[in-house]
Amino acid sequence: MSKRIFLPLSLLLAVFLVAGVFCVVKFGVAGVATSANLANSVPFKFTGFKVGDLIFRRGNGADSLLIALVSDFKYSHVGVVVSVSPVLIIHATTDDDVARPNQVIVSKLEEFLRLGSKFGVGRVGLTEAQRGEFARNLRLRLGEKFLLKERVATKTNLYCTTLVEQELGKFVDFRPAYTRLDTPLFKGEFLLPKAIFYDKNVEILYENE
């Protein structure tokens, strides 16, 4: 079952105006995070990662602000920890790395954190063997093209949440609820980070706010 969310055009336009000003002030015209942004980021104190953990983020970009708005939720993005020494995160993203846009990438923890303000860590009850296979499967997806469209039975989307859904669903009964959006930009059913955060399989271990 999916939920339905409506959003007026005037509100969307206001969001993009505010987001545009925010990005220019915080990131500069090119939208690239600077060392000053990293220095001013919200403290992140979790250190007990396991391979396969989920890490949620409230991003600073316009797209993240829009996702947070339409979902009425504190996080707009999710990735998966595939290494703990160093901590590496695989996620599907549009612009975390300007050299690798619109694809599945691997990021260092500090790279993932510097583009956000709120963070959470969740864990699913997997065996050690399953955690390893989960991470290996995700590495095989690196470089795949980001694709954000409404859910259609005959096509497979690939964005941050569906990457998690597709790979984690190989090990547990993982069926997070899609949300039906009815906005000028998004129409149809989409899988939002909120659904994964509240899924019965996910235990939340840490939030920095």
XYZ file of N, CA, C and O in Angstrom:
836
model
N 0.840 -1.189 0.000
C 0.000 0.000 0.000
C 0.882 1.249 0.000
O 1.890 1.287 0.677
N 0.491 2.245 -0.761
C 1.274 3.476 -0.826
C 0.479 4.628 -0.244
O -0.747 4.632 -0.242
N 1.213 5.628 0.258
C 0.602 6.839 0.769
C 0.572 7.875 -0.339
O 1.360 7.835 -1.273
N -0.333 8.854 -0.257
C -0.437 9.890 -1.271
C -0.109 11.241 -0.651
O -0.600 11.590 0.412
N 0.741 11.992 -1.328
C 1.125 13.317 -0.859
C 0.924 14.320 -1.980
O 1.369 14.116 -3.108
N 0.199 15.433 -1.675
C 0.002 16.514 -2.613
C 0.836 17.696 -2.170
O 1.003 17.957 -0.993
N 1.338 18.477 -3.132
C 2.130 19.649 -2.805
C 1.822 20.741 -3.809
O 1.984 20.529 -5.013
N 1.359 21.918 -3.372
C 1.019 22.992 -4.299
C 2.246 23.538 -5.008
O 3.344 23.582 -4.464
N 2.045 24.002 -6.245
C 3.140 24.521 -7.051
C 3.802 25.721 -6.395
O 5.023 25.866 -6.430
N 3.012 26.603 -5.781
C 3.580 27.799 -5.156
C 4.571 27.435 -4.058
O 5.613 28.061 -3.898
N 4.270 26.377 -3.307
C 5.169 25.947 -2.245
C 6.450 25.360 -2.826
O 7.541 25.600 -2.325
N 6.321 24.597 -3.906
C 7.504 24.046 -4.552
C 8.421 25.144 -5.071
O 9.636 25.090 -4.918
N 7.841 26.174 -5.688
C 8.637 27.277 -6.205
C 9.369 27.990 -5.076
O 10.530 28.386 -5.214
N 8.682 28.151 -3.948
C 9.318 28.795 -2.798
C 10.490 27.970 -2.288
O 11.542 28.500 -1.928
N 10.302 26.657 -2.276
C 11.380 25.783 -1.821
C 12.600 25.915 -2.706
O 13.733 26.036 -2.244
N 12.395 25.908 -4.022
C 13.528 26.010 -4.934
C 14.215 27.358 -4.846
O 15.431 27.458 -4.979
N 13.460 28.428 -4.609
C 14.071 29.746 -4.459
C 14.957 29.790 -3.227
O 16.113 30.216 -3.274
N 14.422 29.315 -2.106
C 15.196 29.294 -0.866
C 16.397 28.367 -1.004
O 17.514 28.696 -0.595
N 16.177 27.201 -1.617
C 17.263 26.231 -1.772
C 18.374 26.780 -2.656
O 19.554 26.554 -2.408
N 17.992 27.506 -3.698
C 18.998 28.074 -4.580
C 19.869 29.079 -3.871
O 21.098 29.070 -4.000
N 19.255 29.956 -3.080
C 20.017 30.927 -2.304
C 20.911 30.222 -1.298
O 22.081 30.549 -1.126
N 20.348 29.195 -0.653
C 21.107 28.440 0.349
C 22.357 27.816 -0.261
O 23.445 27.875 0.293
N 22.203 27.209 -1.442
C 23.336 26.518 -2.065
C 24.419 27.498 -2.500
O 25.598 27.198 -2.403
N 24.021 28.679 -2.998
C 25.013 29.666 -3.413
C 25.792 30.181 -2.218
O 27.010 30.312 -2.243
N 25.076 30.433 -1.127
C 25.731 30.943 0.078
C 26.627 29.888 0.703
O 27.767 30.147 1.100
N 26.127 28.638 0.773
C 26.858 27.603 1.509
C 27.919 26.907 0.673
O 28.968 26.539 1.166
N 27.642 26.711 -0.617
C 28.540 25.919 -1.434
C 29.245 26.706 -2.535
O 30.148 26.187 -3.164
N 28.782 27.923 -2.813
C 29.340 28.646 -3.948
C 28.575 28.301 -5.208
O 27.714 27.424 -5.225
N 28.886 28.980 -6.298
C 28.133 28.828 -7.528
C 28.212 27.406 -8.064
O 27.263 26.860 -8.593
N 29.349 26.765 -7.914
C 29.513 25.421 -8.473
C 28.849 24.348 -7.639
O 28.727 23.217 -8.063
N 28.397 24.662 -6.411
C 27.735 23.671 -5.572
C 28.673 22.664 -4.966
O 28.269 21.571 -4.605
N 29.952 23.008 -4.848
C 30.934 22.073 -4.311
C 31.214 22.396 -2.854
O 31.457 23.547 -2.495
N 31.181 21.383 -1.986
C 31.444 21.606 -0.572
C 32.884 22.052 -0.370
O 33.798 21.579 -1.039
N 33.094 22.949 0.573
C 34.431 23.455 0.854
C 34.895 22.967 2.207
O 34.144 22.388 2.983
N 36.176 23.223 2.524
C 36.713 22.817 3.819
C 36.003 23.541 4.946
O 35.843 23.007 6.044
N 35.533 24.771 4.671
C 34.794 25.512 5.697
C 33.494 24.810 6.033
O 33.073 24.741 7.186
N 32.824 24.247 5.004
C 31.587 23.513 5.244
C 31.845 22.305 6.135
O 31.074 21.990 7.033
N 32.930 21.586 5.855
C 33.268 20.410 6.653
C 33.559 20.802 8.098
O 33.120 20.136 9.034
N 34.250 21.909 8.281
C 34.602 22.351 9.624
C 33.371 22.749 10.419
O 33.330 22.607 11.639
N 32.328 23.233 9.710
C 31.130 23.703 10.393
C 30.032 22.653 10.462
O 28.911 22.956 10.860
N 30.320 21.433 10.057
C 29.298 20.395 10.039
C 28.905 19.981 11.449
O 29.650 20.156 12.402
N 27.694 19.422 11.545
C 27.185 18.968 12.835
C 28.012 17.771 13.294
O 28.318 16.873 12.503
N 28.395 17.708 14.562
C 29.238 16.594 15.043
C 28.584 15.231 14.824
O 27.385 15.067 14.987
N 29.389 14.271 14.436
C 28.945 12.897 14.234
C 29.841 12.017 15.101
O 31.049 11.936 14.876
N 29.272 11.347 16.090
C 30.075 10.680 17.104
C 29.937 9.162 17.116
O 30.480 8.505 17.996
N 29.234 8.603 16.144
C 29.064 7.149 16.129
C 30.323 6.481 15.588
O 30.870 6.887 14.561
N 30.787 5.440 16.261
C 32.007 4.752 15.826
C 31.836 3.237 15.713
O 32.762 2.553 15.296
N 30.690 2.709 16.070
C 30.523 1.256 16.109
C 29.940 0.640 14.860
O 29.065 -0.239 14.929
N 30.403 1.059 13.704
C 29.858 0.558 12.451
C 30.120 -0.934 12.247
O 31.157 -1.467 12.654
N 29.169 -1.575 11.587
C 29.355 -2.906 11.029
C 29.072 -2.844 9.537
O 28.286 -2.004 9.078
N 29.717 -3.708 8.770
C 29.404 -3.804 7.353
C 27.914 -4.108 7.195
O 27.372 -4.956 7.911
N 27.270 -3.404 6.302
C 25.839 -3.588 6.084
C 24.971 -2.580 6.804
O 23.755 -2.537 6.574
N 25.558 -1.757 7.691
C 24.769 -0.727 8.369
C 24.252 0.298 7.363
O 24.907 0.591 6.345
N 23.106 0.857 7.667
C 22.517 1.922 6.851
C 22.845 3.268 7.483
O 22.752 3.416 8.699
N 23.228 4.234 6.664
C 23.506 5.562 7.180
C 22.605 6.562 6.449
O 22.614 6.640 5.217
N 21.813 7.279 7.224
C 20.848 8.238 6.699
C 21.435 9.648 6.789
O 22.187 9.967 7.713
N 21.021 10.506 5.842
C 21.557 11.862 5.808
C 20.484 12.852 5.377
O 19.670 12.559 4.498
N 20.468 13.999 6.024
C 19.708 15.147 5.539
C 20.688 16.015 4.757
O 21.572 16.634 5.315
N 20.564 16.020 3.433
C 21.499 16.739 2.593
C 21.260 18.238 2.596
O 20.225 18.727 3.045
N 22.248 18.961 2.069
C 22.171 20.416 2.034
C 21.703 20.967 0.690
O 21.463 22.159 0.568
N 21.583 20.123 -0.322
C 21.234 20.592 -1.651
C 19.747 20.794 -1.846
O 18.915 20.400 -1.026
N 19.400 21.403 -2.988
C 18.000 21.694 -3.296
C 17.171 20.428 -3.418
O 16.024 20.376 -2.965
N 17.751 19.380 -4.041
C 17.002 18.137 -4.198
C 16.712 17.496 -2.850
O 15.626 16.950 -2.610
N 17.679 17.586 -1.928
C 17.477 17.025 -0.588
C 16.399 17.779 0.177
O 15.579 17.179 0.880
N 16.403 19.105 0.045
C 15.377 19.901 0.710
C 13.995 19.552 0.185
O 13.019 19.487 0.942
N 13.899 19.310 -1.113
C 12.613 18.954 -1.706
C 12.138 17.592 -1.214
O 10.969 17.416 -0.863
N 13.053 16.618 -1.179
C 12.682 15.282 -0.705
C 12.230 15.337 0.750
O 11.241 14.709 1.139
N 12.955 16.097 1.571
C 12.572 16.234 2.973
C 11.197 16.877 3.096
O 10.394 16.510 3.963
N 10.913 17.824 2.210
C 9.629 18.515 2.257
C 8.477 17.597 1.878
O 7.482 17.491 2.600
N 8.600 16.907 0.742
C 7.485 16.088 0.272
C 7.261 14.876 1.167
O 6.154 14.349 1.236
N 8.309 14.424 1.854
C 8.159 13.257 2.726
C 7.893 13.642 4.179
O 7.606 12.770 5.001
N 8.006 14.937 4.486
C 7.828 15.417 5.855
C 8.709 14.604 6.807
O 8.242 14.031 7.785
N 10.010 14.571 6.479
C 10.925 13.725 7.243
C 12.293 14.384 7.347
O 12.666 15.218 6.530
N 13.039 13.985 8.357
C 14.312 14.632 8.667
C 15.470 14.188 7.779
O 16.506 14.850 7.734
N 15.339 13.030 7.086
C 16.418 12.546 6.230
C 15.967 12.477 4.776
O 14.796 12.198 4.484
N 16.922 12.686 3.877
C 16.607 12.716 2.449
C 17.453 11.736 1.634
O 17.284 11.643 0.422
N 18.356 11.013 2.278
C 19.290 10.148 1.539
C 19.717 8.987 2.435
O 19.701 9.103 3.665
N 20.103 7.882 1.808
C 20.565 6.728 2.570
C 21.646 5.995 1.783
O 21.602 5.930 0.545
N 22.634 5.483 2.500
C 23.685 4.677 1.910
C 23.966 3.474 2.783
O 23.376 3.323 3.865
N 24.889 2.615 2.343
C 25.209 1.380 3.063
C 26.711 1.311 3.326
O 27.522 1.525 2.417
N 27.064 0.993 4.558
C 28.471 0.828 4.930
C 28.979 -0.498 4.368
O 28.409 -1.555 4.644
N 30.067 -0.436 3.580
C 30.626 -1.655 2.981
C 32.026 -1.960 3.494
O 32.614 -2.984 3.147
N 32.560 -1.062 4.332
C 33.872 -1.278 4.950
C 33.907 -0.468 6.235
O 33.325 0.619 6.291
N 34.596 -0.997 7.247
C 34.664 -0.261 8.518
C 36.058 0.258 8.827
O 36.237 1.026 9.769
N 37.053 -0.135 8.058
C 38.416 0.343 8.300
C 39.157 0.495 6.973
O 39.850 -0.428 6.531
N 38.989 1.646 6.299
C 38.224 2.825 6.710
C 36.730 2.623 6.473
O 36.337 1.665 5.792
N 35.919 3.542 7.003
C 34.481 3.477 6.770
C 34.194 3.976 5.357
O 34.502 5.114 5.004
N 33.607 3.085 4.548
C 33.235 3.415 3.178
C 31.746 3.163 2.990
O 31.204 2.195 3.545
N 31.112 4.006 2.205
C 29.662 3.959 2.022
C 29.343 3.912 0.540
O 29.833 4.737 -0.239
N 28.528 2.957 0.145
C 28.047 2.892 -1.231
C 26.634 3.440 -1.275
O 25.785 3.075 -0.449
N 26.381 4.302 -2.245
C 25.061 4.925 -2.376
C 24.857 5.403 -3.811
O 25.825 5.648 -4.548
N 23.603 5.519 -4.201
C 23.243 6.050 -5.513
C 22.953 7.538 -5.353
O 22.118 7.928 -4.540
N 23.647 8.372 -6.124
C 23.546 9.816 -5.922
C 23.692 10.557 -7.242
O 24.262 10.030 -8.206
N 23.188 11.780 -7.259
C 23.296 12.599 -8.465
C 24.566 13.428 -8.486
O 25.198 13.580 -9.531
N 24.976 13.978 -7.317
C 26.041 14.981 -7.360
C 26.973 14.987 -6.152
O 27.640 15.984 -5.904
N 27.063 13.895 -5.409
C 28.020 13.872 -4.299
C 29.453 14.036 -4.801
O 30.288 14.643 -4.141
N 29.735 13.466 -5.958
C 31.080 13.536 -6.541
C 30.941 14.101 -7.953
O 30.365 13.450 -8.832
N 31.453 15.310 -8.170
C 31.283 15.962 -9.473
C 31.966 15.184 -10.584
O 31.620 15.328 -11.758
N 32.936 14.352 -10.246
C 33.625 13.548 -11.253
C 32.844 12.285 -11.615
O 33.135 11.648 -12.633
N 31.879 11.929 -10.770
C 31.079 10.719 -11.002
C 29.607 11.022 -10.768
O 28.986 10.508 -9.841
N 29.000 11.864 -11.603
C 27.606 12.251 -11.380
C 26.617 11.156 -11.792
O 26.909 10.322 -12.639
N 25.463 11.163 -11.138
C 24.330 10.325 -11.541
C 24.674 8.843 -11.641
O 24.452 8.199 -12.670
N 25.192 8.300 -10.541
C 25.536 6.886 -10.548
C 25.728 6.364 -9.121
O 25.677 7.127 -8.158
N 25.936 5.069 -9.031
C 26.261 4.438 -7.750
C 27.742 4.649 -7.492
O 28.576 4.313 -8.345
N 28.079 5.205 -6.328
C 29.475 5.500 -6.011
C 29.817 4.984 -4.612
O 28.935 4.612 -3.832
N 31.103 4.980 -4.305
C 31.568 4.685 -2.952
C 32.212 5.957 -2.415
O 32.983 6.620 -3.110
N 31.865 6.320 -1.178
C 32.374 7.540 -0.549
C 33.003 7.216 0.796
O 32.548 6.317 1.504
N 34.046 7.958 1.138
C 34.571 7.893 2.492
C 33.554 8.525 3.439
O 32.768 9.378 3.037
N 33.597 8.123 4.711
C 32.637 8.643 5.676
C 32.661 10.164 5.724
O 31.607 10.814 5.724
N 33.855 10.758 5.753
C 33.939 12.208 5.859
C 33.360 12.899 4.629
O 32.792 13.998 4.729
N 33.475 12.269 3.463
C 32.886 12.833 2.249
C 31.370 12.784 2.327
O 30.679 13.725 1.906
N 30.855 11.686 2.848
C 29.404 11.529 2.985
C 28.849 12.538 3.988
O 27.797 13.139 3.762
N 29.558 12.755 5.084
C 29.072 13.633 6.148
C 29.115 15.106 5.767
O 28.238 15.879 6.168
N 30.106 15.513 4.994
C 30.277 16.950 4.768
C 29.185 17.555 3.889
O 29.053 18.773 3.811
N 28.381 16.703 3.243
C 27.305 17.205 2.399
C 25.947 17.132 3.090
O 24.915 17.218 2.427
N 25.966 16.981 4.418
C 24.711 16.891 5.146
C 24.759 17.603 6.471
O 25.774 18.186 6.854
N 23.631 17.572 7.186
C 23.538 18.247 8.475
C 22.952 17.355 9.561
O 23.272 17.527 10.730
N 22.099 16.411 9.191
C 21.524 15.482 10.154
C 21.833 14.065 9.686
O 21.766 13.769 8.493
N 22.130 13.183 10.652
C 22.535 11.832 10.293
C 21.945 10.807 11.262
O 21.727 11.102 12.433
N 21.728 9.603 10.746
C 21.284 8.501 11.577
C 21.914 7.204 11.086
O 22.290 7.096 9.911
N 22.046 6.246 11.971
C 22.617 4.945 11.628
C 21.628 3.860 12.012
O 21.117 3.851 13.145
N 21.350 2.962 11.076
C 20.441 1.853 11.337
C 21.107 0.526 11.037
O 22.078 0.460 10.266
N 20.608 -0.528 11.644
C 21.196 -1.865 11.454
C 20.102 -2.896 11.241
O 19.070 -2.881 11.915
N 20.355 -3.798 10.304
C 19.443 -4.907 10.022
C 20.081 -6.188 10.534
O 21.309 -6.359 10.457
N 19.279 -7.100 11.065
C 19.792 -8.331 11.655
C 20.264 -9.329 10.614
O 19.522 -10.241 10.234
N 21.495 -9.161 10.159
C 22.098 -10.076 9.197
C 23.212 -10.876 9.868
O 23.832 -10.404 10.819
N 23.503 -12.047 9.354
C 24.657 -12.804 9.823
C 25.924 -12.157 9.245
O 25.864 -11.350 8.314
N 27.071 -12.515 9.778
C 28.327 -11.969 9.257
C 28.515 -12.344 7.790
O 29.000 -11.542 6.989
N 28.136 -13.568 7.441
C 28.252 -13.994 6.052
C 27.346 -13.162 5.154
O 27.732 -12.769 4.039
N 26.138 -12.905 5.628
C 25.208 -12.089 4.844
C 25.710 -10.656 4.696
O 25.567 -10.041 3.626
N 26.307 -10.122 5.761
C 26.853 -8.765 5.676
C 27.933 -8.683 4.594
O 27.985 -7.736 3.805
N 28.789 -9.675 4.566
C 29.838 -9.690 3.563
C 29.294 -9.800 2.154
O 29.761 -9.108 1.235
N 28.303 -10.648 1.969
C 27.716 -10.814 0.638
C 26.950 -9.554 0.229
O 26.989 -9.145 -0.945
N 26.257 -8.936 1.180
C 25.556 -7.678 0.939
C 26.526 -6.632 0.400
O 26.269 -5.977 -0.611
N 27.668 -6.496 1.049
C 28.672 -5.514 0.632
C 29.250 -5.863 -0.746
O 29.436 -4.977 -1.599
N 29.531 -7.140 -0.980
C 30.080 -7.543 -2.273
C 29.095 -7.267 -3.406
O 29.481 -6.817 -4.498
N 27.828 -7.553 -3.157
C 26.805 -7.291 -4.177
C 26.708 -5.802 -4.495
O 26.541 -5.411 -5.658
N 26.805 -4.972 -3.465
C 26.740 -3.527 -3.680
C 27.939 -3.034 -4.491
O 27.802 -2.158 -5.350
N 29.109 -3.605 -4.241
C 30.295 -3.190 -5.013
C 30.125 -3.511 -6.493
O 30.662 -2.796 -7.357
N 29.389 -4.558 -6.794
C 29.144 -4.913 -8.191
C 28.238 -3.900 -8.889
O 28.190 -3.863 -10.129
N 27.536 -3.064 -8.103
C 26.623 -2.071 -8.673
C 27.312 -0.728 -8.934
O 26.692 0.178 -9.499
N 28.563 -0.589 -8.520
C 29.264 0.679 -8.698
C 29.285 1.090 -10.168
O 29.567 0.282 -11.053
N 28.981 2.365 -10.398
C 28.965 2.884 -11.757
C 27.640 2.768 -12.469
O 27.462 3.363 -13.547
N 26.683 2.031 -11.898
C 25.375 1.925 -12.543
C 24.683 3.279 -12.550
O 24.801 4.074 -11.623
N 23.920 3.546 -13.579
C 23.304 4.844 -13.805
C 22.151 5.114 -12.839
O 21.288 4.266 -12.622
N 22.163 6.294 -12.228
C 21.087 6.761 -11.366
C 19.835 6.970 -12.212
O 19.885 7.604 -13.260
N 18.705 6.456 -11.748
C 17.455 6.598 -12.489
C 16.311 6.817 -11.509
O 15.940 5.912 -10.763
N 15.767 8.018 -11.509
C 14.673 8.372 -10.603
C 13.400 8.606 -11.404
O 13.220 9.649 -12.025
N 12.532 7.611 -11.415
C 11.237 7.701 -12.088
C 10.208 6.993 -11.222
O 10.549 6.282 -10.277
N 8.939 7.204 -11.540
C 7.898 6.543 -10.766
C 8.003 5.029 -10.931
O 8.546 4.521 -11.920
N 7.481 4.315 -9.939
C 7.548 2.857 -9.974
C 6.658 2.298 -11.074
O 5.473 2.611 -11.158
N 7.252 1.488 -11.929
C 6.532 0.806 -13.001
C 6.954 -0.657 -12.952
O 8.147 -0.967 -12.843
N 5.982 -1.557 -13.056
C 6.258 -2.984 -12.874
C 7.288 -3.515 -13.868
O 8.045 -4.440 -13.566
N 7.341 -2.923 -15.061
C 8.219 -3.460 -16.097
C 9.602 -2.815 -16.115
O 10.443 -3.177 -16.932
N 9.863 -1.855 -15.220
C 11.143 -1.165 -15.225
C 11.725 -1.121 -13.820
O 11.006 -1.131 -12.836
N 13.051 -1.065 -13.740
C 13.736 -0.995 -12.462
C 14.367 0.376 -12.288
O 15.195 0.783 -13.106
N 13.965 1.095 -11.255
C 14.577 2.375 -10.932
C 15.851 2.161 -10.132
O 16.049 1.112 -9.513
N 16.691 3.163 -10.116
C 17.897 3.078 -9.310
C 18.196 4.445 -8.707
O 18.747 5.323 -9.369
N 17.770 4.597 -7.473
C 18.145 5.764 -6.681
C 18.478 5.262 -5.291
O 18.534 4.045 -5.071
N 18.782 6.152 -4.356
C 19.401 5.700 -3.108
C 18.604 4.625 -2.384
O 19.169 3.641 -1.905
N 17.296 4.800 -2.312
C 16.474 3.861 -1.545
C 16.226 2.560 -2.290
O 16.198 1.483 -1.681
N 16.053 2.637 -3.612
C 15.786 1.398 -4.346
C 17.035 0.519 -4.435
O 16.921 -0.705 -4.519
N 18.213 1.137 -4.398
C 19.446 0.341 -4.343
C 19.460 -0.505 -3.069
O 19.765 -1.699 -3.102
N 19.103 0.117 -1.948
C 19.028 -0.611 -0.679
C 17.944 -1.683 -0.746
O 18.154 -2.839 -0.344
N 16.789 -1.318 -1.260
C 15.673 -2.258 -1.354
C 16.052 -3.487 -2.181
O 15.797 -4.638 -1.777
N 16.660 -3.264 -3.334
C 16.990 -4.365 -4.236
C 18.013 -5.316 -3.636
O 17.891 -6.543 -3.770
N 19.020 -4.788 -2.956
C 20.092 -5.643 -2.447
C 19.789 -6.224 -1.070
O 20.085 -7.380 -0.805
N 19.191 -5.433 -0.190
C 18.867 -5.947 1.140
C 17.749 -6.975 1.078
O 17.700 -7.914 1.884
N 16.865 -6.808 0.100
C 15.750 -7.741 -0.053
C 16.170 -9.152 -0.415
O 15.352 -10.075 -0.383
N 17.442 -9.346 -0.750
C 17.949 -10.684 -1.042
C 18.195 -11.496 0.234
O 18.396 -12.709 0.165
N 18.178 -10.816 1.392
C 18.525 -11.487 2.650
C 17.408 -11.493 3.694
O 17.390 -12.362 4.560
N 16.510 -10.502 3.635
C 15.418 -10.425 4.609
C 14.130 -10.064 3.878
O 14.153 -9.636 2.721
N 13.021 -10.237 4.566
C 11.719 -9.843 4.014
C 11.621 -8.319 4.106
O 11.107 -7.769 5.073
N 12.133 -7.659 3.102
C 12.299 -6.208 3.128
C 11.387 -5.575 2.086
O 11.698 -5.583 0.887
N 10.251 -5.032 2.540
C 9.271 -4.455 1.632
C 8.793 -3.099 2.154
O 7.636 -2.943 2.560
N 9.667 -2.103 2.179
C 9.266 -0.772 2.645
C 8.189 -0.185 1.735
O 8.185 -0.418 0.523
N 7.280 0.566 2.348
C 6.124 1.093 1.616
C 6.509 2.262 0.717
O 7.216 3.179 1.132
N 6.038 2.226 -0.514
C 6.203 3.343 -1.430
C 5.177 4.436 -1.115
O 4.108 4.164 -0.565
N 5.515 5.661 -1.475
C 4.630 6.802 -1.267
C 4.186 7.338 -2.630
O 5.020 7.545 -3.521
N 2.889 7.561 -2.790
C 2.398 8.149 -4.033
C 2.468 9.668 -3.928
O 1.839 10.272 -3.065
N 3.242 10.263 -4.814
C 3.400 11.711 -4.859
C 2.567 12.292 -5.988
O 2.465 11.708 -7.069
N 1.993 13.452 -5.736
C 1.217 14.153 -6.760
C 1.626 15.617 -6.732
O 0.966 16.468 -6.145
N 2.785 15.906 -7.308
C 3.339 17.248 -7.342
C 3.696 17.574 -8.790
O 3.753 16.687 -9.641
N 3.947 18.863 -9.103
C 4.324 19.204 -10.485
C 5.583 18.490 -10.966
O 5.755 18.252 -12.156
N 6.498 18.147 -10.059
C 7.758 17.517 -10.450
C 7.735 16.002 -10.322
O 8.426 15.307 -11.073
N 6.999 15.484 -9.353
C 6.976 14.044 -9.109
C 5.550 13.549 -9.068
O 4.756 13.984 -8.228
N 5.218 12.639 -9.962
C 3.899 12.017 -9.965
C 4.076 10.508 -10.051
O 4.798 10.008 -10.923
N 3.476 9.804 -9.128
C 3.599 8.359 -9.113
C 4.106 7.868 -7.773
O 4.160 8.618 -6.795
N 4.490 6.604 -7.720
C 4.956 6.001 -6.478
C 6.479 6.009 -6.407
O 7.159 5.590 -7.345
N 6.992 6.476 -5.263
C 8.428 6.564 -5.046
C 8.764 5.991 -3.674
O 7.954 6.056 -2.741
N 9.976 5.462 -3.538
C 10.430 4.933 -2.256
C 11.276 5.991 -1.567
O 12.357 6.354 -2.045
N 10.793 6.501 -0.450
C 11.460 7.576 0.273
C 12.271 7.030 1.451
O 11.953 5.978 2.000
N 13.326 7.753 1.867
C 14.139 7.287 2.999
C 13.331 7.035 4.270
O 13.688 6.174 5.068
N 12.256 7.761 4.447
C 11.403 7.601 5.626
C 10.901 6.168 5.757
O 10.837 5.617 6.867
N 10.557 5.551 4.623
C 10.027 4.187 4.651
C 11.076 3.190 5.109
O 10.768 2.229 5.829
N 12.323 3.393 4.701
C 13.395 2.489 5.131
C 13.723 2.714 6.602
O 13.932 1.761 7.361
N 13.770 3.963 7.020
C 14.070 4.296 8.419
C 13.090 3.607 9.363
O 13.478 3.104 10.426
N 11.818 3.572 8.987
C 10.788 2.999 9.858
C 10.449 1.546 9.533
O 9.513 0.985 10.116
N 11.184 0.921 8.635
C 10.903 -0.476 8.310
C 11.140 -1.366 9.528
O 12.053 -1.126 10.337
N 10.353 -2.427 9.639
C 10.418 -3.319 10.796
C 11.772 -4.000 10.948
O 12.143 -4.431 12.044
N 12.525 -4.107 9.853
C 13.828 -4.776 9.909
C 14.950 -3.895 10.425
O 16.027 -4.396 10.752
N 14.714 -2.584 10.485
C 15.786 -1.630 10.759
C 15.745 -1.178 12.224
O 14.737 -0.641 12.691
N 16.854 -1.392 12.907
C 17.020 -0.900 14.280
C 17.879 0.371 14.227
O 19.013 0.336 13.729
N 17.347 1.472 14.725
C 18.099 2.724 14.707
C 19.045 2.756 15.901
O 18.630 2.630 17.051
N 20.328 2.911 15.610
C 21.371 2.870 16.634
C 21.826 4.253 17.091
O 22.277 4.411 18.219
N 21.720 5.222 16.199
C 22.313 6.528 16.492
C 21.684 7.610 15.624
O 21.356 7.381 14.454
N 21.494 8.800 16.228
C 21.154 10.013 15.497
C 21.915 11.154 16.140
O 22.045 11.214 17.353
N 22.425 12.053 15.311
C 23.239 13.128 15.866
C 22.404 14.316 16.306
O 22.920 15.270 16.865
N 21.090 14.270 16.068
C 20.200 15.335 16.571
C 18.933 14.698 17.100
O 18.504 13.669 16.590
